[in-house]
mmCIF file of C-alpha atoms in Angstrom:
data_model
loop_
_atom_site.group_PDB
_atom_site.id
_atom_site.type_symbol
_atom_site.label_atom_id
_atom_site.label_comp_id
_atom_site.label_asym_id
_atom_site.label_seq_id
_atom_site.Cartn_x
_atom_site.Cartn_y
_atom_site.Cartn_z
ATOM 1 C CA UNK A 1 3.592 -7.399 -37.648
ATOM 2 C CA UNK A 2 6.044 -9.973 -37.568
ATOM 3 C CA UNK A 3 7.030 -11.401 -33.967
ATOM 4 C CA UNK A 4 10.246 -10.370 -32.466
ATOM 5 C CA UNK A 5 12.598 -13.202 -32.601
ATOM 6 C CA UNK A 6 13.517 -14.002 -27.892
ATOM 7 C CA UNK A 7 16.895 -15.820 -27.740
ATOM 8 C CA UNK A 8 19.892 -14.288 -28.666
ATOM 9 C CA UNK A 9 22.682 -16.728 -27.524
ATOM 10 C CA UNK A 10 21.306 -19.956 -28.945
ATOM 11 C CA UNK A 11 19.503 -21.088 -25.878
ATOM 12 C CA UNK A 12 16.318 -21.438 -24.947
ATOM 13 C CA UNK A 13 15.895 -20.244 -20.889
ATOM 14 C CA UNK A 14 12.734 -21.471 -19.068
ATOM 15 C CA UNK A 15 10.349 -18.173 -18.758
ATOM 16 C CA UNK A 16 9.716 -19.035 -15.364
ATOM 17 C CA UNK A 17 13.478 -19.117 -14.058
ATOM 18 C CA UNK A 18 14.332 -15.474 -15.900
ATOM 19 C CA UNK A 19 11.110 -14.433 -13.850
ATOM 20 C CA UNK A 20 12.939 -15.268 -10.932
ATOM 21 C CA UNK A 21 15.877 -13.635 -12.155
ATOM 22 C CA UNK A 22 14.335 -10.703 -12.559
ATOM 23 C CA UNK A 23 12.486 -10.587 -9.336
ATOM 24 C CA UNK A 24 15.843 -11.343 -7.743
ATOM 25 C CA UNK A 25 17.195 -8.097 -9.639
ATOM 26 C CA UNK A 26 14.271 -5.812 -8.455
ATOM 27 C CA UNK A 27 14.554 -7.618 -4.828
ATOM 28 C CA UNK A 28 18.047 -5.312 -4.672
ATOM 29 C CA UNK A 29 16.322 -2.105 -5.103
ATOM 30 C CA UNK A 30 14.175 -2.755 -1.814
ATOM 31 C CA UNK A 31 11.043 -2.476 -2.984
ATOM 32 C CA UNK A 32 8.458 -3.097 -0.385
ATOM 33 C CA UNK A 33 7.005 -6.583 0.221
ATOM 34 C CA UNK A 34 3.780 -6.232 -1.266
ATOM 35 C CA UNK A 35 5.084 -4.349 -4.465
ATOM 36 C CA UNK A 36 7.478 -7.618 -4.676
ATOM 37 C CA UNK A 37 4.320 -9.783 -4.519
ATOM 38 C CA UNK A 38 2.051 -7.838 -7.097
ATOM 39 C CA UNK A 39 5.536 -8.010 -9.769
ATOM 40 C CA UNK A 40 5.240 -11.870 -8.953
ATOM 41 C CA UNK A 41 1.491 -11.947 -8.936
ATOM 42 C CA UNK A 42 1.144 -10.443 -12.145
ATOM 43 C CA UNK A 43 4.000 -12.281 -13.808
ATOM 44 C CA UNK A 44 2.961 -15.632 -13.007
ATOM 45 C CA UNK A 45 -0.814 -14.912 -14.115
ATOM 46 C CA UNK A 46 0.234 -14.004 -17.420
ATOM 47 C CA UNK A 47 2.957 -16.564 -17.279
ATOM 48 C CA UNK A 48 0.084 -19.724 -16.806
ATOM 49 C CA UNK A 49 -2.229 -18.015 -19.749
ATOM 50 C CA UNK A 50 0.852 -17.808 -21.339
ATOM 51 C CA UNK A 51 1.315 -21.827 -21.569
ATOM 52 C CA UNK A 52 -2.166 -22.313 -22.586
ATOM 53 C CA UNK A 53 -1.349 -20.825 -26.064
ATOM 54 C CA UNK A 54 -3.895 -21.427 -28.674
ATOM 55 C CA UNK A 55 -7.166 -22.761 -28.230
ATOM 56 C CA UNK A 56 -7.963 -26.617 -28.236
ATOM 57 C CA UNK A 57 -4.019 -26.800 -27.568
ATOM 58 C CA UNK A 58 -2.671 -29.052 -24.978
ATOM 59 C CA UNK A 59 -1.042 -26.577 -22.011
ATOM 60 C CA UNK A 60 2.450 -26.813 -21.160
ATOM 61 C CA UNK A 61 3.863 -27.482 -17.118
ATOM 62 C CA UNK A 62 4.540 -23.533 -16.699
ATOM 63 C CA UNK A 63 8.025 -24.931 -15.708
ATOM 64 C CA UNK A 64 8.879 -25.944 -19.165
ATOM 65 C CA UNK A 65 7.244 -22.866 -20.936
ATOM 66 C CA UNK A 66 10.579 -21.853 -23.143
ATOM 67 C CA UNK A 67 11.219 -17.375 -23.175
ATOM 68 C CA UNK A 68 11.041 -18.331 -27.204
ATOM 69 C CA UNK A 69 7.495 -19.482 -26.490
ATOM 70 C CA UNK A 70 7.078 -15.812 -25.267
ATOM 71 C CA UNK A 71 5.880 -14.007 -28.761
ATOM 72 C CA UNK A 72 4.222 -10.640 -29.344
ATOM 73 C CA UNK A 73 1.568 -13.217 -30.728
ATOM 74 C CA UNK A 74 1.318 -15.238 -27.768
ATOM 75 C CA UNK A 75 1.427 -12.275 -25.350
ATOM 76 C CA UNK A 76 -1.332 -10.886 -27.132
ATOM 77 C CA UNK A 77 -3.572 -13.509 -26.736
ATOM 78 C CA UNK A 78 -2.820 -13.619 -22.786
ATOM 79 C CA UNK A 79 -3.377 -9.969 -22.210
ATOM 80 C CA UNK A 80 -6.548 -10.524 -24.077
ATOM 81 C CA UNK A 81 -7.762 -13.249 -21.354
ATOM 82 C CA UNK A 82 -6.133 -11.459 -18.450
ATOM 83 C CA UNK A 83 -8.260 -7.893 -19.118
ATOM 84 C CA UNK A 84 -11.473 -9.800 -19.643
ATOM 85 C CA UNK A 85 -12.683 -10.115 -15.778
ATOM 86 C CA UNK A 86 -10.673 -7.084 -14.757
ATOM 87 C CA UNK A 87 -10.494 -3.464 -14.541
ATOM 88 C CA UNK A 88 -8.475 -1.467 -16.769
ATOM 89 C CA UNK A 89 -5.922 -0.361 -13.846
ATOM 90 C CA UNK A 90 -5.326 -4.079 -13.222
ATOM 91 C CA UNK A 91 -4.230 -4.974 -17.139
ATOM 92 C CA UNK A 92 -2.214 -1.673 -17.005
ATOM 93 C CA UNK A 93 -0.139 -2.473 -13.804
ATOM 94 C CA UNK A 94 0.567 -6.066 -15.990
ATOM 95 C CA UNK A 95 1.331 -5.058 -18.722
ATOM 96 C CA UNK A 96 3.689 -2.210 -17.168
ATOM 97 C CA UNK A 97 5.729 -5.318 -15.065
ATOM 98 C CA UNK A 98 5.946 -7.297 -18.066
ATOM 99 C CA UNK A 99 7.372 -4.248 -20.107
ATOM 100 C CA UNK A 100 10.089 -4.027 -17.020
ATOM 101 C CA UNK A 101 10.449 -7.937 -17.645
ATOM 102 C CA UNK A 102 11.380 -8.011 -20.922
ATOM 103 C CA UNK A 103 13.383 -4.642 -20.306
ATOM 104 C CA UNK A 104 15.361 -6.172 -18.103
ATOM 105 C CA UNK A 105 16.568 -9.302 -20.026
ATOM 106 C CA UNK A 106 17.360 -6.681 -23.221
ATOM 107 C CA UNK A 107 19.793 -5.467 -21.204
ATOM 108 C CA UNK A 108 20.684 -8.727 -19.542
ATOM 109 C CA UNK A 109 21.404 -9.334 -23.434
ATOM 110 C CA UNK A 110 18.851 -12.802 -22.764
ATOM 111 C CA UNK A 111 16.604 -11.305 -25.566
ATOM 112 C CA UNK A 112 17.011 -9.556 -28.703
ATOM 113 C CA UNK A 113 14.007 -6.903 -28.669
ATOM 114 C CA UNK A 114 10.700 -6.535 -26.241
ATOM 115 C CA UNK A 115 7.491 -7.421 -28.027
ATOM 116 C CA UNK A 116 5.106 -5.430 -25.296
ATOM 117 C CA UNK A 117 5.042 -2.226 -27.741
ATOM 118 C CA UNK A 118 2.718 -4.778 -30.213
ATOM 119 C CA UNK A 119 0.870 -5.259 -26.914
ATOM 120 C CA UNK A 120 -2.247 -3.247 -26.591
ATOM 121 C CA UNK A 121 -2.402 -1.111 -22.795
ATOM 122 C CA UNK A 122 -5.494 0.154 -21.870
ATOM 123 C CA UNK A 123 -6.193 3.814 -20.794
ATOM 124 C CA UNK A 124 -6.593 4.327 -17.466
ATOM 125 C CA UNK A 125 -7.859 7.334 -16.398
ATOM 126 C CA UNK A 126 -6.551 9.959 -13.717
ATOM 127 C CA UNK A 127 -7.915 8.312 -10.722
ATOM 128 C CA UNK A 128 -10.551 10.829 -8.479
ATOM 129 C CA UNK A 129 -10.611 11.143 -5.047
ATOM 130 C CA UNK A 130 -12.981 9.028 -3.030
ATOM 131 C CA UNK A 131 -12.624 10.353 0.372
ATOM 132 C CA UNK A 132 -15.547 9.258 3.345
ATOM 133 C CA UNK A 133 -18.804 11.182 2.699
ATOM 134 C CA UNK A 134 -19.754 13.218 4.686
ATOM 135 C CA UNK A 135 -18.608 16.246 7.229
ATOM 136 C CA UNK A 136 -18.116 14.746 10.101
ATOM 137 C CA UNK A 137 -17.687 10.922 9.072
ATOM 138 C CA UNK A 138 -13.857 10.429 10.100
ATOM 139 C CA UNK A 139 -14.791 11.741 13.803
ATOM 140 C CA UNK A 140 -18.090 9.620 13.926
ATOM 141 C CA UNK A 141 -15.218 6.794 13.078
ATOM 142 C CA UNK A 142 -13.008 7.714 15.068
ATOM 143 C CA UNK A 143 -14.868 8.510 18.169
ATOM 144 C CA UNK A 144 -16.980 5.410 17.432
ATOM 145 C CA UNK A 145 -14.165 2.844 17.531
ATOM 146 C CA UNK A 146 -12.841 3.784 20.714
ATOM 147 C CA UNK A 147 -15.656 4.002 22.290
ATOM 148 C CA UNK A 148 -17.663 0.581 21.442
ATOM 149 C CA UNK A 149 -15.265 -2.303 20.600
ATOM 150 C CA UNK A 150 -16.660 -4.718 18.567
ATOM 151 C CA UNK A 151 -18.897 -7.265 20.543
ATOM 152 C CA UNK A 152 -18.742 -10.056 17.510
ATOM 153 C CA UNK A 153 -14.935 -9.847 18.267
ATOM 154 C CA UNK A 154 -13.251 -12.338 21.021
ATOM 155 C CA UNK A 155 -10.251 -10.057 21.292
ATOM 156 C CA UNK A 156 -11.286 -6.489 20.728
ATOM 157 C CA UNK A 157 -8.118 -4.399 20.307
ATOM 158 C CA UNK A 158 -9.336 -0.587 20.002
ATOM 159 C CA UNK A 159 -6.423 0.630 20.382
ATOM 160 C CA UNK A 160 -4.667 -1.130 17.947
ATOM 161 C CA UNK A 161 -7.824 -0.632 15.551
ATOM 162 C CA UNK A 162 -7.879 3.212 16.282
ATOM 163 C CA UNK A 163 -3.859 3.835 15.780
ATOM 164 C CA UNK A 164 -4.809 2.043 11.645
ATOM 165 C CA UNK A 165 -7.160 4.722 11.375
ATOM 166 C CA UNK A 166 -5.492 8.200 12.707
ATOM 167 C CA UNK A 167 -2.245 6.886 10.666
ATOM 168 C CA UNK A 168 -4.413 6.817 7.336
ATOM 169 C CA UNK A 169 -6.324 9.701 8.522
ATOM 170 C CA UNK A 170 -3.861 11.730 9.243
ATOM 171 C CA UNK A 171 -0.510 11.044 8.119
ATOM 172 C CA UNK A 172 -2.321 9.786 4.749
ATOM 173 C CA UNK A 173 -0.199 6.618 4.495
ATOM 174 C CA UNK A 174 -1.127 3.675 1.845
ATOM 175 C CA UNK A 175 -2.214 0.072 2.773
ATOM 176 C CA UNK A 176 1.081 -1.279 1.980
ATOM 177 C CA UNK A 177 2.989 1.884 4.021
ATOM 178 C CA UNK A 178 1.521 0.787 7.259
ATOM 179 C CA UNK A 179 2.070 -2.991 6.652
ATOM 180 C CA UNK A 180 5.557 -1.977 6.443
ATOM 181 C CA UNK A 181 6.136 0.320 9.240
ATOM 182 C CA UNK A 182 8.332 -0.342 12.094
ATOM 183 C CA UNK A 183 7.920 0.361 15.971
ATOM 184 C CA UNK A 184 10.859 2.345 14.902
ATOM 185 C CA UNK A 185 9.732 3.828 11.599
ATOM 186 C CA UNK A 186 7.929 6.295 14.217
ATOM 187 C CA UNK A 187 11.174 8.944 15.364
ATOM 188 C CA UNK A 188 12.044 12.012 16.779
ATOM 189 C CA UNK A 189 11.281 14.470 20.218
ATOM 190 C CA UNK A 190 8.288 15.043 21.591
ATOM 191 C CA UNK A 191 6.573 17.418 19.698
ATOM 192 C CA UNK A 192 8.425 16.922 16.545
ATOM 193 C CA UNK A 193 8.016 13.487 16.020
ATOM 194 C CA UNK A 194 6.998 11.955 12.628
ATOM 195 C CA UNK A 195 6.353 8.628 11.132
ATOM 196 C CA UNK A 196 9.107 7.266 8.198
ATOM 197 C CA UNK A 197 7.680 5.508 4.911
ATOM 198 C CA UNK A 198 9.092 4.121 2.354
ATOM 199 C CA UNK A 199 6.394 4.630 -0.235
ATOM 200 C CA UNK A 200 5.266 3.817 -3.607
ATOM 201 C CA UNK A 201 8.381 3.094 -6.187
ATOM 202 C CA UNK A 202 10.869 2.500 -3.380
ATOM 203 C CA UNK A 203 10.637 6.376 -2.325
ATOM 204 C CA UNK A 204 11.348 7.376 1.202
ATOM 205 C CA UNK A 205 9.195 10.450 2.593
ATOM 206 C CA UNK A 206 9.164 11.169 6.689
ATOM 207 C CA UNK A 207 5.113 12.406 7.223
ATOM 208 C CA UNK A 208 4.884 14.706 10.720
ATOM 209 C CA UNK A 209 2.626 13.617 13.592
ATOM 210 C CA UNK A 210 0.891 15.823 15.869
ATOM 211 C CA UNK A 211 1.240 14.823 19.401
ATOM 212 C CA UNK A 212 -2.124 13.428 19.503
ATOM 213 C CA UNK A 213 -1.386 10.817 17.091
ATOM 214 C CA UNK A 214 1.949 10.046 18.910
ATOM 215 C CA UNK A 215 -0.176 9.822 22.291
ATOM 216 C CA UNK A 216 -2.374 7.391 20.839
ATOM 217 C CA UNK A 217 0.314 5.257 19.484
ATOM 218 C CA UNK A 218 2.538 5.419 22.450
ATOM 219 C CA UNK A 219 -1.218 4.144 24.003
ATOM 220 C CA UNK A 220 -1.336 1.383 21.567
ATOM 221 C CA UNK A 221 2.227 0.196 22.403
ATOM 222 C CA UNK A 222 1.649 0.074 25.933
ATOM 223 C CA UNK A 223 -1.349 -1.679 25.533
ATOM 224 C CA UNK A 224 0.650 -4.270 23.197
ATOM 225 C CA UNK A 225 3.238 -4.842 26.014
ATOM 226 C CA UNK A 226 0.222 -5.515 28.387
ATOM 227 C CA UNK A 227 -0.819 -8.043 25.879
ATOM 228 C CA UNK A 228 2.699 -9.697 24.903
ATOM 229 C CA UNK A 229 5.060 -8.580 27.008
ATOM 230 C CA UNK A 230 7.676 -5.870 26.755
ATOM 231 C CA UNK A 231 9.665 -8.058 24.176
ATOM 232 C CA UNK A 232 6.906 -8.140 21.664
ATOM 233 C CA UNK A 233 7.548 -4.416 21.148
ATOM 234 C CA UNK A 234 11.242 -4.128 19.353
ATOM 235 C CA UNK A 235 12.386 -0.836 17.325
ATOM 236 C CA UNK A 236 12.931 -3.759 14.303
ATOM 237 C CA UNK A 237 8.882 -4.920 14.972
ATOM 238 C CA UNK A 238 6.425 -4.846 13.227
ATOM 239 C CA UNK A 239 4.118 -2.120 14.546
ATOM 240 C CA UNK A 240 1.069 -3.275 13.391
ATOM 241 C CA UNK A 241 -0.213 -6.379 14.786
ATOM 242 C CA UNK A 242 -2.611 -9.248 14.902
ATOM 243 C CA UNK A 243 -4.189 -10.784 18.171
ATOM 244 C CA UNK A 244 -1.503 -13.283 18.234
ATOM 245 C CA UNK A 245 1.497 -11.029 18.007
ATOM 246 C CA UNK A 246 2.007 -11.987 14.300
ATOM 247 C CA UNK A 247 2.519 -8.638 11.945
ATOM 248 C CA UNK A 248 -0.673 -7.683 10.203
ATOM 249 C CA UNK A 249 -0.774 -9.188 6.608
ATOM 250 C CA UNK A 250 -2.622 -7.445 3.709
ATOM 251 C CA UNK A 251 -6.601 -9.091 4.429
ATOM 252 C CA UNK A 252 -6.026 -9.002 7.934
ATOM 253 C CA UNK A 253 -5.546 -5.074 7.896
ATOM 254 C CA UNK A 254 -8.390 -4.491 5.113
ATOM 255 C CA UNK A 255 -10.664 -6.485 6.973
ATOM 256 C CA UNK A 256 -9.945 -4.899 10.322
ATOM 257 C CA UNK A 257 -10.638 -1.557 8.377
ATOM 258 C CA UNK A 258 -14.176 -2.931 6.955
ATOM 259 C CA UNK A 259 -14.655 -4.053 10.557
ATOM 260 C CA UNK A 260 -14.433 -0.394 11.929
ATOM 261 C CA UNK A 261 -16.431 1.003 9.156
ATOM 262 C CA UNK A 262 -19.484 -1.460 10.254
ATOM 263 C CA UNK A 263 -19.021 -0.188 14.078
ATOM 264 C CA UNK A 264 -19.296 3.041 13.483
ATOM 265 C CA UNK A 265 -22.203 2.920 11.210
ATOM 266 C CA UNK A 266 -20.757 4.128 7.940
ATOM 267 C CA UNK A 267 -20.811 1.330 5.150
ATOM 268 C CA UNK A 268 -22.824 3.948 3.197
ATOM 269 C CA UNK A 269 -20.796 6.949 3.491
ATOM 270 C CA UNK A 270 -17.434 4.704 2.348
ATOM 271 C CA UNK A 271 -16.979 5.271 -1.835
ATOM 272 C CA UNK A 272 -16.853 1.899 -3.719
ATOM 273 C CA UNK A 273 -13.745 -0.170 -4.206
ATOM 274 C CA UNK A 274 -11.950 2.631 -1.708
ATOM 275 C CA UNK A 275 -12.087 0.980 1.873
ATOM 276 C CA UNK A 276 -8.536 2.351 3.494
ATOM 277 C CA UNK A 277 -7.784 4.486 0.700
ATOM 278 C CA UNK A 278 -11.118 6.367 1.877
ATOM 279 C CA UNK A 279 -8.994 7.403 4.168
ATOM 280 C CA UNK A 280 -5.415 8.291 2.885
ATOM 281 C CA UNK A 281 -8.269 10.509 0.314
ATOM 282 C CA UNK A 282 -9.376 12.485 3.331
ATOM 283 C CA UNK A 283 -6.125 12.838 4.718
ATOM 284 C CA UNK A 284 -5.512 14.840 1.534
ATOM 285 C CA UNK A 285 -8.928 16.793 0.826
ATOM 286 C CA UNK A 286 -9.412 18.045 4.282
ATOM 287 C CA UNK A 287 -5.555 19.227 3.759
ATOM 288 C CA UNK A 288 -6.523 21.176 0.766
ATOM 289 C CA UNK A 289 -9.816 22.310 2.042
ATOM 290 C CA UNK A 290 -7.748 23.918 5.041
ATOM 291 C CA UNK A 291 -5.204 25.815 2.881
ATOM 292 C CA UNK A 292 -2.011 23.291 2.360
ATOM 293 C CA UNK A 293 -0.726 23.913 -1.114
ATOM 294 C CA UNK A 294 -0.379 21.596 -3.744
ATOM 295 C CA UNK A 295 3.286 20.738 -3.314
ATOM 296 C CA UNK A 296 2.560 19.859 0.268
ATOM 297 C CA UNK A 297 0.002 17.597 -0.238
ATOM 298 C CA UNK A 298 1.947 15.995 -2.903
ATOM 299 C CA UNK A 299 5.054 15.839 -0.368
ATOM 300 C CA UNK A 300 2.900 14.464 2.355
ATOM 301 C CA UNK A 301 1.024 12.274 0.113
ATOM 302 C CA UNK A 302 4.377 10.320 -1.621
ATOM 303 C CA UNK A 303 2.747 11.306 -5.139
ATOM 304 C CA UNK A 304 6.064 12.415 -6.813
ATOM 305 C CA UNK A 305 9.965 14.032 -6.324
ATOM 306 C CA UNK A 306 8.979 17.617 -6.619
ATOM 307 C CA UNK A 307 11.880 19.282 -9.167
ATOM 308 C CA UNK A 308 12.309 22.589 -10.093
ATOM 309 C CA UNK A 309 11.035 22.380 -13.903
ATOM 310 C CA UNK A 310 7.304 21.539 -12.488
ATOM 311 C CA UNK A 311 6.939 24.983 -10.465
ATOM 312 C CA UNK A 312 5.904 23.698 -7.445
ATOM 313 C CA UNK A 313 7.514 25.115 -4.223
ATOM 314 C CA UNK A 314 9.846 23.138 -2.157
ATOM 315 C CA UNK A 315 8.242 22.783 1.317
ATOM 316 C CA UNK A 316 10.218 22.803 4.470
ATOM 317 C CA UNK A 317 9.561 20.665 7.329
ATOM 318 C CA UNK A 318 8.194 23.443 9.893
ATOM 319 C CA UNK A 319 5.516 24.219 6.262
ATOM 320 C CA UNK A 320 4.885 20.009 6.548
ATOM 321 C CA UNK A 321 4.185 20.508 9.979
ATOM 322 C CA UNK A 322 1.918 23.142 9.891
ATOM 323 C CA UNK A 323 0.213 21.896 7.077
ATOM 324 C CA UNK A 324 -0.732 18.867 9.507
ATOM 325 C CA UNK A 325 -1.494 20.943 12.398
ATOM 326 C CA UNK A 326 -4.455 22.613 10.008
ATOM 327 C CA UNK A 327 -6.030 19.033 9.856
ATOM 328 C CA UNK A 328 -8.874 19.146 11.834
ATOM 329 C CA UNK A 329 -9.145 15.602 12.243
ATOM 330 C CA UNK A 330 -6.555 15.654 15.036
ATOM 331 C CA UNK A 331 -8.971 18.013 17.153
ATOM 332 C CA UNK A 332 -10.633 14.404 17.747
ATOM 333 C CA UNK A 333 -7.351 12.672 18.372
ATOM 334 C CA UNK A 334 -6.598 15.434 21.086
ATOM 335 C CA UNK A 335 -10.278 14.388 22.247
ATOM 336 C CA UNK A 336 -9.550 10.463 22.581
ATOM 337 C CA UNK A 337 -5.787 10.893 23.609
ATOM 338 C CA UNK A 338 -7.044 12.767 26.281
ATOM 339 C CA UNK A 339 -9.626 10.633 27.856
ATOM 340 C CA UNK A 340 -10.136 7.112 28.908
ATOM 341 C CA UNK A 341 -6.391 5.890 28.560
ATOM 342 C CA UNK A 342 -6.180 4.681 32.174
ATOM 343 C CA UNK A 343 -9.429 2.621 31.539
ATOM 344 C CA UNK A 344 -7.791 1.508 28.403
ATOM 345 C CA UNK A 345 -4.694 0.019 29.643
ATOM 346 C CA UNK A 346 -6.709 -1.216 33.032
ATOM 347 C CA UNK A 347 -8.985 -2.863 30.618
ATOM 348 C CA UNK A 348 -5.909 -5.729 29.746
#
């Protein structure tokens, strides 16, 4: 297969300035932060093998690295380094941002074809569920948090801690979802209140909260204006925060997860590679196993737009709502909302 002559217009960009370009152009859809950074992540990765081109070859500076350097050939040979240490889900998230790439400067009229259909993909399969094993597991987490802060920890936070949890366990929201939520992304009267996401792909989806969960952040917040002062705690704020005030970044938040699974004794009972998403996956099987259909899980979850050609049936918000209630998990939320808060805040 012949490769697919790059510049149109008789000039030869740098790769790495279109890149930016491009990231620019996706920047105005307001995607979240962290699917910003994976786009660049996985740009630049390919981007550096990219300039290493063949073997024995003396690399280029990745700022000179021409688009017309940028063959099906060349690409080829960079997927076929990139996929070597890494899973199959990995290469097909690349590959799928450099198909958008070179999608975007076809149109942009900056190249004449894109040469990522002569670019294997591997298959990745439908992903399973790995929820925490075990019946009672989240409330054994749960309970075991707030009750025994960790000792190894100079500033132990459990109410901070628990709020991560209950919002994974039970409004089912991503890694990247709560690294992005506001103080004011949580909205709405007592007893309807409900937590605002933007999700996956730039969609917006508003998940209910039981009053338990709202107790326990409303707990949390106090707590953080004990700690900071009522300043700290701004509708435009990060809610999630470190010890120092600073908003939780991505290994801060997946470490304070790990941390909580170690407390309460459950290492074993977490499925490989899940850590949080253990618990966004038993957000949604306890959900199912309590009688929520399949369109309200997907609703809840952020899967997909629902539309009427796939026969599922629209939910309404009082259906959301109920289909929340039926998670059991906030039975021990009503438990911990209920008790101890006086101590808590008396604690700081």
């Amino acid at each position: 297969m012949q490769d697919i002559p790059d510049v149109t217009d008789g000039r030869d960009e740098k790769l790495i300035v279109l890149i930016e370009e491009f990231l620019g152009a996706r920047a105005i859809r307001k995607p979240s932060a962290h699917t910003l950074a994976a786009y660049r992540r996985d740009l630049t990765a390919i981007a550096r093998l990219l300039t290493e081109g063949d073997p024995g070859a003396t690399p280029l500076p990745l700022a000179t690295l021409p688009i017309s350097a940028v063959t099906a050939r060349a690409l080829r040979g960079a997927f076929a380094r990139f996929a070597a240490p890494r899973a199959a889900a990995s290469v097909y998230r690349a590959w799928s941002t450099w198909n958008s790439f070179f999608a975007f400067l076809v149109a942009d009229g900056r190249v004449a074809g894109n040469p990522m259909s002569a670019v294997g993909k591997p298959r990745v399969p439908a992903p399973t569920p790995k929820p925490l094993r075990g019946e009672e597991t989240p409330e054994r987490l749960l309970e075991a948090v707030a009750e025994a802060p960790d000792g190894r920890q100079r500033h132990p936070w459990p109410e901070r801690d628990l709020v991560v949890l209950a919002l994974a366990l039970c409004a089912g929201l991503r890694l990247a979802e709560l690294l992005d939520l506001r103080v004011g992304s949580v909205v709405g009267r007592a007893g309807e209140r409900r937590v605002e996401v933007l999700g996956k792909g730039g969609r917006p989806r508003s998940v209910p909260i039981e009053p338990e969960l709202d107790a326990l952040v409303e707990r949390y917040l106090e707590s953080r204006r004990v700690r900071f002062g009522a300043r700290s705690v701004t509708r435009e704020s990060a809610l999630l925060v470190d010890r120092f005030s600073a908003p939780l970044r991505r290994g801060g938040l997946q470490y304070l997860v790990e941390s909580c699974y170690r407390r309460a004794g459950i290492v074993d009972r977490v499925p490989s590679g899940a850590q949080l998403h253990a618990l966004r996956h038993t957000f949604a099987t306890r959900l199912a196993e309590d009688g929520a259909s399949a369109s309200e899980i997907m609703r809840l979850l952020g899967h997909a737009t629902l539309t009427t050609s796939q026969n599922y049936i629209d939910v309404t918000a009082g259906q959301q709502r109920a289909a929340i209630k039926a998670n059991r998990t906030n039975r021990a939320l009503a438990r911990l909302a209920g008790s101890g808060g006086d101590e808590a805040r008396g604690a700081h």
